[in-house]
Backbone as CSV, one residue per row, in Angstrom:
resi,resn,N_x,N_y,N_z,CA_x,CA_y,CA_z,C_x,C_y,C_z
1,MET,114.869,69.869,90.600,113.478,69.692,90.904,112.667,69.581,89.617
2,ALA,113.009,70.358,88.610,112.268,70.303,87.355,112.454,68.962,86.666
3,ALA,113.644,68.382,86.785,113.878,67.079,86.158,113.014,66.016,86.823
4,ALA,112.883,66.085,88.129,112.052,65.118,88.834,110.578,65.327,88.488
5,ALA,110.156,66.561,88.360,108.759,66.843,88.039,108.396,66.350,86.644
6,ALA,109.391,66.283,85.753,109.117,65.810,84.407,108.802,64.319,84.377
7,PHE,109.262,63.567,85.359,109.069,62.123,85.342,108.009,61.619,86.320
8,LEU,107.661,62.426,87.305,106.719,61.941,88.314,105.289,61.977,87.795
9,VAL,104.563,60.929,88.096,103.166,60.858,87.727,102.357,61.337,88.924
10,PRO,101.207,61.814,88.879,100.197,61.811,87.845,99.956,63.173,87.198
11,GLY,100.973,63.907,86.880,100.777,65.153,86.146,100.342,64.872,84.719
12,PRO,99.657,65.811,84.085,99.157,65.560,82.733,100.275,65.370,81.699
13,ALA,101.334,66.178,81.796,102.409,66.056,80.804,103.175,64.737,80.941
14,PRO,103.601,64.330,82.153,104.270,63.037,82.267,103.377,61.858,81.895
15,MET,102.083,61.949,82.198,101.162,60.868,81.832,101.066,60.747,80.320
16,LEU,100.976,61.873,79.626,100.904,61.856,78.164,102.206,61.331,77.573
17,LEU,103.312,61.786,78.102,104.616,61.327,77.625,104.781,59.827,77.837
18,ALA,104.434,59.351,79.017,104.571,57.921,79.313,103.651,57.086,78.443
19,SER,102.443,57.556,78.218,101.523,56.775,77.389,101.965,56.755,75.933
20,GLN,102.523,57.852,75.429,102.997,57.876,74.042,104.235,57.018,73.854
21,MET,105.043,56.891,74.896,106.255,56.086,74.803,106.034,54.654,75.256
22,ASN,104.786,54.312,75.637,104.462,52.983,76.158,105.377,52.620,77.323
23,ALA,105.599,53.582,78.205,106.483,53.384,79.354,105.677,52.877,80.543
24,ASP,106.355,52.172,81.425,105.755,51.683,82.659,105.754,52.821,83.678
25,PHE,104.599,53.096,84.285,104.495,54.212,85.219,105.350,53.980,86.465
26,GLY,105.543,52.758,86.872,106.396,52.459,88.020,107.829,52.871,87.774
27,TRP,108.320,52.593,86.561,109.684,53.012,86.209,109.788,54.525,86.119
28,MET,108.732,55.151,85.642,108.735,56.613,85.560,108.880,57.224,86.965
29,ILE,108.154,56.680,87.925,108.234,57.195,89.295,109.620,56.930,89.875
30,LEU,110.159,55.738,89.643,111.479,55.398,90.169,112.562,56.309,89.592
31,ILE,112.526,56.553,88.313,113.512,57.440,87.679,113.355,58.863,88.214
32,GLY,112.113,59.306,88.388,111.880,60.645,88.927,112.396,60.802,90.339
33,LEU,112.205,59.769,91.165,112.706,59.839,92.539,114.228,59.838,92.581
34,CYS,114.862,59.083,91.680,116.330,59.091,91.618,116.847,60.467,91.203
35,ALA,116.187,61.083,90.226,116.597,62.422,89.797,116.383,63.439,90.914
36,GLN,115.295,63.296,91.638,115.025,64.223,92.736,116.042,64.055,93.862
37,PHE,116.391,62.828,94.187,117.386,62.584,95.229,118.713,63.228,94.850
38,ARG,119.116,63.032,93.608,120.386,63.594,93.152,120.361,65.117,93.238
39,ASN,119.278,65.718,92.828,119.199,67.183,92.844,119.096,67.745,94.250
40,ASP,118.294,67.126,95.089,118.019,67.703,96.403,119.109,67.443,97.431
41,TYR,119.786,66.305,97.352,120.724,65.932,98.405,122.182,65.946,97.968
42,CYS,122.458,65.521,96.765,123.858,65.428,96.342,124.436,66.780,95.936
43,ARG,123.609,67.668,95.414,124.117,68.978,94.993,124.676,69.787,96.161
44,PRO,123.996,69.886,97.314,124.607,70.611,98.439,125.885,69.947,98.945
45,LEU,125.925,68.620,98.936,127.148,67.930,99.355,128.299,68.256,98.412
46,TRP,128.016,68.271,97.107,129.047,68.613,96.121,129.490,70.061,96.313
47,GLY,128.545,70.955,96.570,128.892,72.356,96.781,129.793,72.551,97.981
48,ASN,129.501,71.849,99.068,130.366,71.938,100.260,131.755,71.400,99.969
49,PHE,131.833,70.310,99.214,133.126,69.715,98.898,133.954,70.613,97.985
50,ILE,133.360,71.084,96.903,134.128,71.834,95.899,134.481,73.227,96.398
51,SER,133.711,73.771,97.369,134.009,75.104,97.875,135.313,75.136,98.667
52,ARG,135.799,73.981,99.085,137.095,73.939,99.770,138.252,74.173,98.809
53,TYR,138.042,73.905,97.532,139.123,73.955,96.554,139.004,75.099,95.553
54,VAL,137.825,75.681,95.427,137.608,76.745,94.448,137.192,78.005,95.187
55,GLU,137.871,79.108,94.899,137.511,80.390,95.502,136.857,81.273,94.459
56,LEU,135.855,81.989,94.880,135.155,82.907,93.999,135.376,84.316,94.519
57,HIS,136.018,85.135,93.724,136.264,86.523,94.099,135.225,87.397,93.408
58,ILE,134.519,88.186,94.200,133.503,89.072,93.655,134.186,90.353,93.196
59,PRO,133.941,90.776,91.950,134.558,92.011,91.455,134.130,93.219,92.292
60,ASP,135.016,94.204,92.370,134.784,95.383,93.211,133.539,96.162,92.804
61,ASP,133.265,96.258,91.494,132.098,97.026,91.061,130.796,96.363,91.515
62,ILE,130.778,95.065,91.586,129.585,94.380,92.072,129.445,94.578,93.578
63,LYS,130.568,94.569,94.293,130.519,94.818,95.732,129.976,96.212,96.019
64,ARG,130.441,97.203,95.232,129.971,98.581,95.439,128.479,98.689,95.154
65,THR,128.022,98.062,94.093,126.602,98.113,93.753,125.765,97.477,94.844
66,ALA,126.219,96.338,95.366,125.475,95.659,96.435,125.437,96.511,97.697
67,SER,126.553,97.163,98.030,126.563,97.983,99.245,125.669,99.208,99.064
68,ARG,125.619,99.786,97.857,124.731,100.924,97.612,123.274,100.507,97.754
69,ARG,122.938,99.354,97.202,121.555,98.882,97.311,121.179,98.632,98.760
70,LYS,122.108,98.101,99.518,121.841,97.836,100.930,121.638,99.154,101.680
71,GLN,122.470,100.156,101.385,122.322,101.462,102.036,120.990,102.093,101.660
72,ASN,120.609,102.011,100.380,119.326,102.576,99.950,118.160,101.866,100.622
73,ALA,118.276,100.559,100.788,117.211,99.813,101.467,117.119,100.230,102.924
74,ASN,118.250,100.439,103.559,118.247,100.880,104.957,117.646,102.262,105.096
75,LEU,117.948,103.159,104.152,117.386,104.502,104.194,115.877,104.480,104.002
76,SER,115.413,103.668,103.063,113.976,103.617,102.831,113.255,102.959,103.994
77,ASP,113.890,101.992,104.657,113.279,101.383,105.837,113.163,102.370,106.976
78,SER,114.188,103.195,107.183,114.140,104.160,108.265,113.166,105.292,107.959
79,ALA,112.960,105.603,106.682,112.013,106.651,106.314,110.570,106.189,106.523
80,CYS,110.337,104.884,106.426,108.994,104.337,106.615,108.605,104.270,108.080
81,ARG,109.557,104.301,108.960,109.254,104.143,110.392,108.893,105.425,111.044
């Protein structure tokens, strides 16, 4: 999203950049939309594809920390009620 925001007009920074580089604003918008499409749509597709082949094992100490935080959150929620 940040890459697309860098190229889309009419923000002040992209306008200044385009004017200093003597770039065509139409091309700036087209490049920004291509970058946004790649980031917004292709990344989840790639994630779904690669997750079939790569496994991520969470270390036990991180699992314990997450479960403790969840228990503490549950205790504080029940104390507020």
